[in-house]
Amino acid sequence: MTTNQPTIEERLSRLETLFVNVGEKVAEHDETIKQHDGNIDVLVANIQLLTENVAAVSQRVDALAEQAAIDRQELRNSVNQILNYLRDRNGGSSPPQI
């Protein structure tokens, strides 16, 4: 019984084809990796920008909260002044009920 074994040239040709295919796949994967690297760089830049924006918004919120506290205290002081004025005007009694 004879077997149809490939010749050395055929085997070498198949190996060469296999190596070419592997090389092409490696090149494709290398290009894909480069694209992903670019995408990752863009994402990192976007995250950094968003982080800076959040920090700026947080600072603005803090400033507004401080201003609101000042405004509340000023309003309390004004209300107290009005109440004191009304009490003094009424001879020390409670302000008139509206």
PDB file of N, CA, C and O in Angstrom, residues 14-30:
ATOM      1  N   ARG A  14       3.500  24.610   1.620  1.00  0.00           N
ATOM      2  CA  ARG A  14       2.406  24.774   2.592  1.00  0.00           C
ATOM      3  C   ARG A  14       2.883  25.556   3.809  1.00  0.00           C
ATOM      4  O   ARG A  14       2.164  26.406   4.341  1.00  0.00           O
ATOM      5  N   LEU A  15       4.093  25.259   4.276  1.00  0.00           N
ATOM      6  CA  LEU A  15       4.636  25.998   5.424  1.00  0.00           C
ATOM      7  C   LEU A  15       4.832  27.471   5.083  1.00  0.00           C
ATOM      8  O   LEU A  15       4.532  28.356   5.891  1.00  0.00           O
ATOM      9  N   GLU A  16       5.350  27.725   3.862  1.00  0.00           N
ATOM     10  CA  GLU A  16       5.529  29.117   3.450  1.00  0.00           C
ATOM     11  C   GLU A  16       4.181  29.843   3.402  1.00  0.00           C
ATOM     12  O   GLU A  16       4.060  30.984   3.864  1.00  0.00           O
ATOM     13  N   THR A  17       3.181  29.184   2.861  1.00  0.00           N
ATOM     14  CA  THR A  17       1.839  29.774   2.810  1.00  0.00           C
ATOM     15  C   THR A  17       1.323  30.035   4.218  1.00  0.00           C
ATOM     16  O   THR A  17       0.751  31.090   4.508  1.00  0.00           O
ATOM     17  N   LEU A  18       1.531  29.072   5.101  1.00  0.00           N
ATOM     18  CA  LEU A  18       1.094  29.215   6.482  1.00  0.00           C
ATOM     19  C   LEU A  18       1.794  30.400   7.144  1.00  0.00           C
ATOM     20  O   LEU A  18       1.159  31.218   7.811  1.00  0.00           O
ATOM     21  N   PHE A  19       3.092  30.524   6.942  1.00  0.00           N
ATOM     22  CA  PHE A  19       3.835  31.635   7.526  1.00  0.00           C
ATOM     23  C   PHE A  19       3.372  32.977   6.963  1.00  0.00           C
ATOM     24  O   PHE A  19       3.264  33.967   7.690  1.00  0.00           O
ATOM     25  N   VAL A  20       3.074  33.005   5.659  1.00  0.00           N
ATOM     26  CA  VAL A  20       2.571  34.243   5.057  1.00  0.00           C
ATOM     27  C   VAL A  20       1.225  34.606   5.691  1.00  0.00           C
ATOM     28  O   VAL A  20       0.986  35.758   6.057  1.00  0.00           O
ATOM     29  N   ASN A  21       0.348  33.604   5.830  1.00  0.00           N
ATOM     30  CA  ASN A  21      -0.964  33.858   6.451  1.00  0.00           C
ATOM     31  C   ASN A  21      -0.822  34.346   7.885  1.00  0.00           C
ATOM     32  O   ASN A  21      -1.511  35.269   8.313  1.00  0.00           O
ATOM     33  N   VAL A  22       0.074  33.717   8.626  1.00  0.00           N
ATOM     34  CA  VAL A  22       0.309  34.127  10.013  1.00  0.00           C
ATOM     35  C   VAL A  22       0.858  35.553  10.034  1.00  0.00           C
ATOM     36  O   VAL A  22       0.426  36.388  10.835  1.00  0.00           O
ATOM     37  N   GLY A  23       1.775  35.860   9.146  1.00  0.00           N
ATOM     38  CA  GLY A  23       2.340  37.210   9.063  1.00  0.00           C
ATOM     39  C   GLY A  23       1.272  38.243   8.753  1.00  0.00           C
ATOM     40  O   GLY A  23       1.254  39.342   9.332  1.00  0.00           O
ATOM     41  N   GLU A  24       0.370  37.901   7.829  1.00  0.00           N
ATOM     42  CA  GLU A  24      -0.721  38.826   7.495  1.00  0.00           C
ATOM     43  C   GLU A  24      -1.630  39.044   8.698  1.00  0.00           C
ATOM     44  O   GLU A  24      -2.057  40.167   8.964  1.00  0.00           O
ATOM     45  N   LYS A  25      -1.940  37.972   9.405  1.00  0.00           N
ATOM     46  CA  LYS A  25      -2.804  38.090  10.587  1.00  0.00           C
ATOM     47  C   LYS A  25      -2.127  38.935  11.659  1.00  0.00           C
ATOM     48  O   LYS A  25      -2.774  39.762  12.304  1.00  0.00           O
ATOM     49  N   VAL A  26      -0.836  38.736  11.848  1.00  0.00           N
ATOM     50  CA  VAL A  26      -0.100  39.525  12.836  1.00  0.00           C
ATOM     51  C   VAL A  26      -0.136  41.003  12.446  1.00  0.00           C
ATOM     52  O   VAL A  26      -0.366  41.876  13.290  1.00  0.00           O
ATOM     53  N   ALA A  27       0.025  41.283  11.162  1.00  0.00           N
ATOM     54  CA  ALA A  27      -0.012  42.667  10.696  1.00  0.00           C
ATOM     55  C   ALA A  27      -1.404  43.264  10.921  1.00  0.00           C
ATOM     56  O   ALA A  27      -1.536  44.418  11.339  1.00  0.00           O
ATOM     57  N   GLU A  28      -2.466  42.478  10.655  1.00  0.00           N
ATOM     58  CA  GLU A  28      -3.829  42.955  10.884  1.00  0.00           C
ATOM     59  C   GLU A  28      -4.054  43.245  12.365  1.00  0.00           C
ATOM     60  O   GLU A  28      -4.630  44.283  12.711  1.00  0.00           O
ATOM     61  N   HIS A  29      -3.599  42.334  13.194  1.00  0.00           N
ATOM     62  CA  HIS A  29      -3.775  42.529  14.633  1.00  0.00           C
ATOM     63  C   HIS A  29      -2.958  43.725  15.120  1.00  0.00           C
ATOM     64  O   HIS A  29      -3.411  44.477  15.991  1.00  0.00           O
ATOM     65  N   ASP A  30      -1.779  43.907  14.544  1.00  0.00           N
ATOM     66  CA  ASP A  30      -0.942  45.052  14.920  1.00  0.00           C
ATOM     67  C   ASP A  30      -1.657  46.356  14.578  1.00  0.00           C
ATOM     68  O   ASP A  30      -1.669  47.301  15.373  1.00  0.00           O
TER      69      ASP A  30
END
